[in-house]
Short mmCIF file of C-alpha atoms in Angstrom, two decimals:
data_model
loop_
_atom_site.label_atom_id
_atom_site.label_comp_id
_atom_site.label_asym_id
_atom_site.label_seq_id
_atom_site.Cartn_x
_atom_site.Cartn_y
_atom_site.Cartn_z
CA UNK A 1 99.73 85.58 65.36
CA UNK A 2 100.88 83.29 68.36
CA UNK A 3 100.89 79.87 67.64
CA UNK A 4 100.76 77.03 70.78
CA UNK A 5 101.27 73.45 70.36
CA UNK A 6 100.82 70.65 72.38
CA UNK A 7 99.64 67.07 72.71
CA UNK A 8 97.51 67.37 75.59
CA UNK A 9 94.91 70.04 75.83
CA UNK A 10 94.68 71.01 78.84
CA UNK A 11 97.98 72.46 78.64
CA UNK A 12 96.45 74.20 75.66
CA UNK A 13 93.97 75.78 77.21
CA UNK A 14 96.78 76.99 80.18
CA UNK A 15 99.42 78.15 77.55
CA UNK A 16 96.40 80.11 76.23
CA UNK A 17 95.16 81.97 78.94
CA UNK A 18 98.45 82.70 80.40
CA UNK A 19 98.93 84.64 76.93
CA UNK A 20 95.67 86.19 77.63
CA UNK A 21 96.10 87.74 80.98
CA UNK A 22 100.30 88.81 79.35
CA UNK A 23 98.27 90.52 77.06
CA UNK A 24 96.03 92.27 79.28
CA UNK A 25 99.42 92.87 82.13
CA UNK A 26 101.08 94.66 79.38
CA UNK A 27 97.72 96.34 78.02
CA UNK A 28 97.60 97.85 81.24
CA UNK A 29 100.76 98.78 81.85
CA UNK A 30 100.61 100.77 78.55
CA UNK A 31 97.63 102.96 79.65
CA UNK A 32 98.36 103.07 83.80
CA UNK A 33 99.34 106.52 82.82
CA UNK A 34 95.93 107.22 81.31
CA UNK A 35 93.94 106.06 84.11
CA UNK A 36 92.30 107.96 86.69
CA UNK A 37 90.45 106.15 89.83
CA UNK A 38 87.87 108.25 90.66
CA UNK A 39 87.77 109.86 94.00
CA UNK A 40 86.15 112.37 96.54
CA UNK A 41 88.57 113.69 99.86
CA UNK A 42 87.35 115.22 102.59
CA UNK A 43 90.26 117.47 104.03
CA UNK A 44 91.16 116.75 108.05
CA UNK A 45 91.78 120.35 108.80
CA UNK A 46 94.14 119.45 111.85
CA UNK A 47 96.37 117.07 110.12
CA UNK A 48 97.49 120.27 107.78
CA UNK A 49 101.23 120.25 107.30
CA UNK A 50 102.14 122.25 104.16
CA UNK A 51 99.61 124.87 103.01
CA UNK A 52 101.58 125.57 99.87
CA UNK A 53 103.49 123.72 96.95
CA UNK A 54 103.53 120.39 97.88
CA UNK A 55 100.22 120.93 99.92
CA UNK A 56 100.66 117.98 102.53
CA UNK A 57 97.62 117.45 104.44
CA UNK A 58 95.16 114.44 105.87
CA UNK A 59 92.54 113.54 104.37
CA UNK A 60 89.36 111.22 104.25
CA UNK A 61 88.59 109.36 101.27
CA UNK A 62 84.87 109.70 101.65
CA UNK A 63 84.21 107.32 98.08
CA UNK A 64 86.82 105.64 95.27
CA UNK A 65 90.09 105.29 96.28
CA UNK A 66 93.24 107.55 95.31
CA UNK A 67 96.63 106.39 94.25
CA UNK A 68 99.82 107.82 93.49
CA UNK A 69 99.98 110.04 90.07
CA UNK A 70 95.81 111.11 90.62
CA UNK A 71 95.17 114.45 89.08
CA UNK A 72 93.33 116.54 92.32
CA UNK A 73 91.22 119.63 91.88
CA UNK A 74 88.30 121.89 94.31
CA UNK A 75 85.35 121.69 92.05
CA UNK A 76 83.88 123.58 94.58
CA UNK A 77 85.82 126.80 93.47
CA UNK A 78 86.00 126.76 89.68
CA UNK A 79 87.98 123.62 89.66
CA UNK A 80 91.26 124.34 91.10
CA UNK A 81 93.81 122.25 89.79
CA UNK A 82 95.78 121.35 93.31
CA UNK A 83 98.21 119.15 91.11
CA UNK A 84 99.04 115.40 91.26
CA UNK A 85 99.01 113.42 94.60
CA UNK A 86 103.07 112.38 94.85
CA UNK A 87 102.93 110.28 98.22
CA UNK A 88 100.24 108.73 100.40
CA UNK A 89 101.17 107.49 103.76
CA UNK A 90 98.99 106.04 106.73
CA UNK A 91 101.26 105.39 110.43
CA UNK A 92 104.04 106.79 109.01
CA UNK A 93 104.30 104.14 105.56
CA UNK A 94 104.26 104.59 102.51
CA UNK A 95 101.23 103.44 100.21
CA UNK A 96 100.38 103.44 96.69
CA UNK A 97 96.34 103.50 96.68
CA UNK A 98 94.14 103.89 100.14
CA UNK A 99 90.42 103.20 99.20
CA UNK A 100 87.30 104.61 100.65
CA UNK A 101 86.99 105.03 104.65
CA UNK A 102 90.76 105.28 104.90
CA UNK A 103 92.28 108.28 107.04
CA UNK A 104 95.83 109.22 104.74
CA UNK A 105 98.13 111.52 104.74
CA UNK A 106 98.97 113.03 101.18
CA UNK A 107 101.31 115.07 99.28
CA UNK A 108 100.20 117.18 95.84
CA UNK A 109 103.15 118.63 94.12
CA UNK A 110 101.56 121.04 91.65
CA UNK A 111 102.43 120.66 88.21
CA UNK A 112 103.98 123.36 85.87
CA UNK A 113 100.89 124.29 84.50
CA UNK A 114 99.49 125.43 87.74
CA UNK A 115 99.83 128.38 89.88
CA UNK A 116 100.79 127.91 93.70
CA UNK A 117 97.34 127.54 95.60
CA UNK A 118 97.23 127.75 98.94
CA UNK A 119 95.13 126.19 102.18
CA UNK A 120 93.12 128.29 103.37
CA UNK A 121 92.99 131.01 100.96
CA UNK A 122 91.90 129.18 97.44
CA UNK A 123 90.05 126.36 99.35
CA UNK A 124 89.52 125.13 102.69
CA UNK A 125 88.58 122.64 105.30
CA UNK A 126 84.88 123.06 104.07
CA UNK A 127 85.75 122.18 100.45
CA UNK A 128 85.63 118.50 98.67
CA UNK A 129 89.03 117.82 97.05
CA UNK A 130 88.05 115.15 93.94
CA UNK A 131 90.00 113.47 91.16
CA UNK A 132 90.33 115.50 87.94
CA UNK A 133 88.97 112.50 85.37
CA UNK A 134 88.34 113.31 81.56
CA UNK A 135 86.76 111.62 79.10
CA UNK A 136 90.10 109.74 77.70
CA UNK A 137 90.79 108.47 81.41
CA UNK A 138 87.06 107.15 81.39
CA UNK A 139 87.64 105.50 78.51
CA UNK A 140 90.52 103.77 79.60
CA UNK A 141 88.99 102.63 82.95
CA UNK A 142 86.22 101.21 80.49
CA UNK A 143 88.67 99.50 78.38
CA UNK A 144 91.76 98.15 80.97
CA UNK A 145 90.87 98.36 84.37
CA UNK A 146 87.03 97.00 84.26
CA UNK A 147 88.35 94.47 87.25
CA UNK A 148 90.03 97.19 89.62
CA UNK A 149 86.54 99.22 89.57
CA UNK A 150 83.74 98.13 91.89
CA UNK A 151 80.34 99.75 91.24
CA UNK A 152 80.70 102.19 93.69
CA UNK A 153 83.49 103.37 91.86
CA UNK A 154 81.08 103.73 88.71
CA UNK A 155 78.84 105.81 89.98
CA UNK A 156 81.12 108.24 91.54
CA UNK A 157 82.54 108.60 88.22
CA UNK A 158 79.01 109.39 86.98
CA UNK A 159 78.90 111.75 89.86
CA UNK A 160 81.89 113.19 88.63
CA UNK A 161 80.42 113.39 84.97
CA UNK A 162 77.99 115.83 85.82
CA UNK A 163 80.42 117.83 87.85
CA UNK A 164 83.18 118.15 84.87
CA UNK A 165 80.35 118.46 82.21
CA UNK A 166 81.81 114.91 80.40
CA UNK A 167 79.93 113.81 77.76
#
C-alpha cells in the first residue's frame, strides 16, 4: 500500500494521480505484448517487393491501424498466417503504427510456426490481409488500452469477431 503525505492537498491529489497513470504506464507495458490493434490491409499490388519470407509489400490500411509486432493473416483463404509485421515505413522512414487511410510499406517475417507463403500463389492482390486478434488480445485491449482505441476501432474488432468465430 502506497502511502503520500503532505500538508497541502493539492499536492495530494498530484502525487496521487501521478501514481495512477505509473500504474497504468507500467500496466501497459506488461501486456503491450498481448495486444493486438485491430486492422484490415488492402494490398497495393505494384508496390510488391518480396513475394516470399519476409513478404515486403504496400499496403492500404483500409480501417484500425497496424503497428510493429501485429499478427497478419488472409481470412479470405482459410486464414493464412502471413506472420508478424517487422517494419512499417512511409517516404522511406521508419514508423511504428500508421492508422487508417495511410499508404505503408510493410515487412512480415513469418514466424517458425508457419510455412513460407507466397504472393501470388496463397493470396493475392484481390485478398484482404487483417490482424490475427484472439480472445486474450481482446481482453487486453478491454482492460489496458481502452484510450488508444477509437470506436471505429471497436467495431472492426467486432467485424473481426465474426470472422475468427470469437466468442
Amino acid at each position: 500500500v502506497k502511502i503520500f503525505r503532505h500538508d497541502e492537498i493539492y499536492r495530494l491529489c498530484d502525487m496521487f494521480i501521478s501514481y495512477q497513470e505509473q500504474i497504468k504506464r507500467h500496466n501497459q507495458e506488461q501486456h503491450r505484448h498481448l495486444a493486438i490493434f485491430p486492422c484490415k490491409l488492402k494490398i497495393l499490388p505494384q508496390y510488391v517487393f518480396n513475394k516470399r519470407d519476409p513478404i515486403v509489400c504496400g499496403v492500404l490500411v483500409e480501417d484500425g491501424c497496424i503497428k510493429l509486432g501485429t499478427p497478419i493473416c488472409v481470412p479470405s483463404k482459410d486464414c493464412i498466417n502471413l506472420g508478424q509485421v517487422v517494419s512499417i515505413e512511409m517516404n522511406h522512414r521508419s514508423l511504428d503504427i500508421a492508422r487508417k487511410g495511410s499508404e505503408v510499406c510493410i515487412k512480415i517475417a513469418s514466424t517458425t510456426s508457419e510455412t513460407s507463403t507466397m504472393y501470388g500463389r496463397h493470396f493475392d492482390k484481390d485478398d484482404i490481409l487483417m490482424s490475427k486478434i484472439s480472445r486474450e488480445s481482446i481482453d487486453v485491449l478491454k482492460a489496458y488500452f481502452r484510450e488508444e482505441m477509437k470506436s471505429k476501432d471497436w467495431e472492426l474488432i467486432i467485424e473481426l469477431k465474426k470472422i475468427f468465430n470469437i466468442i
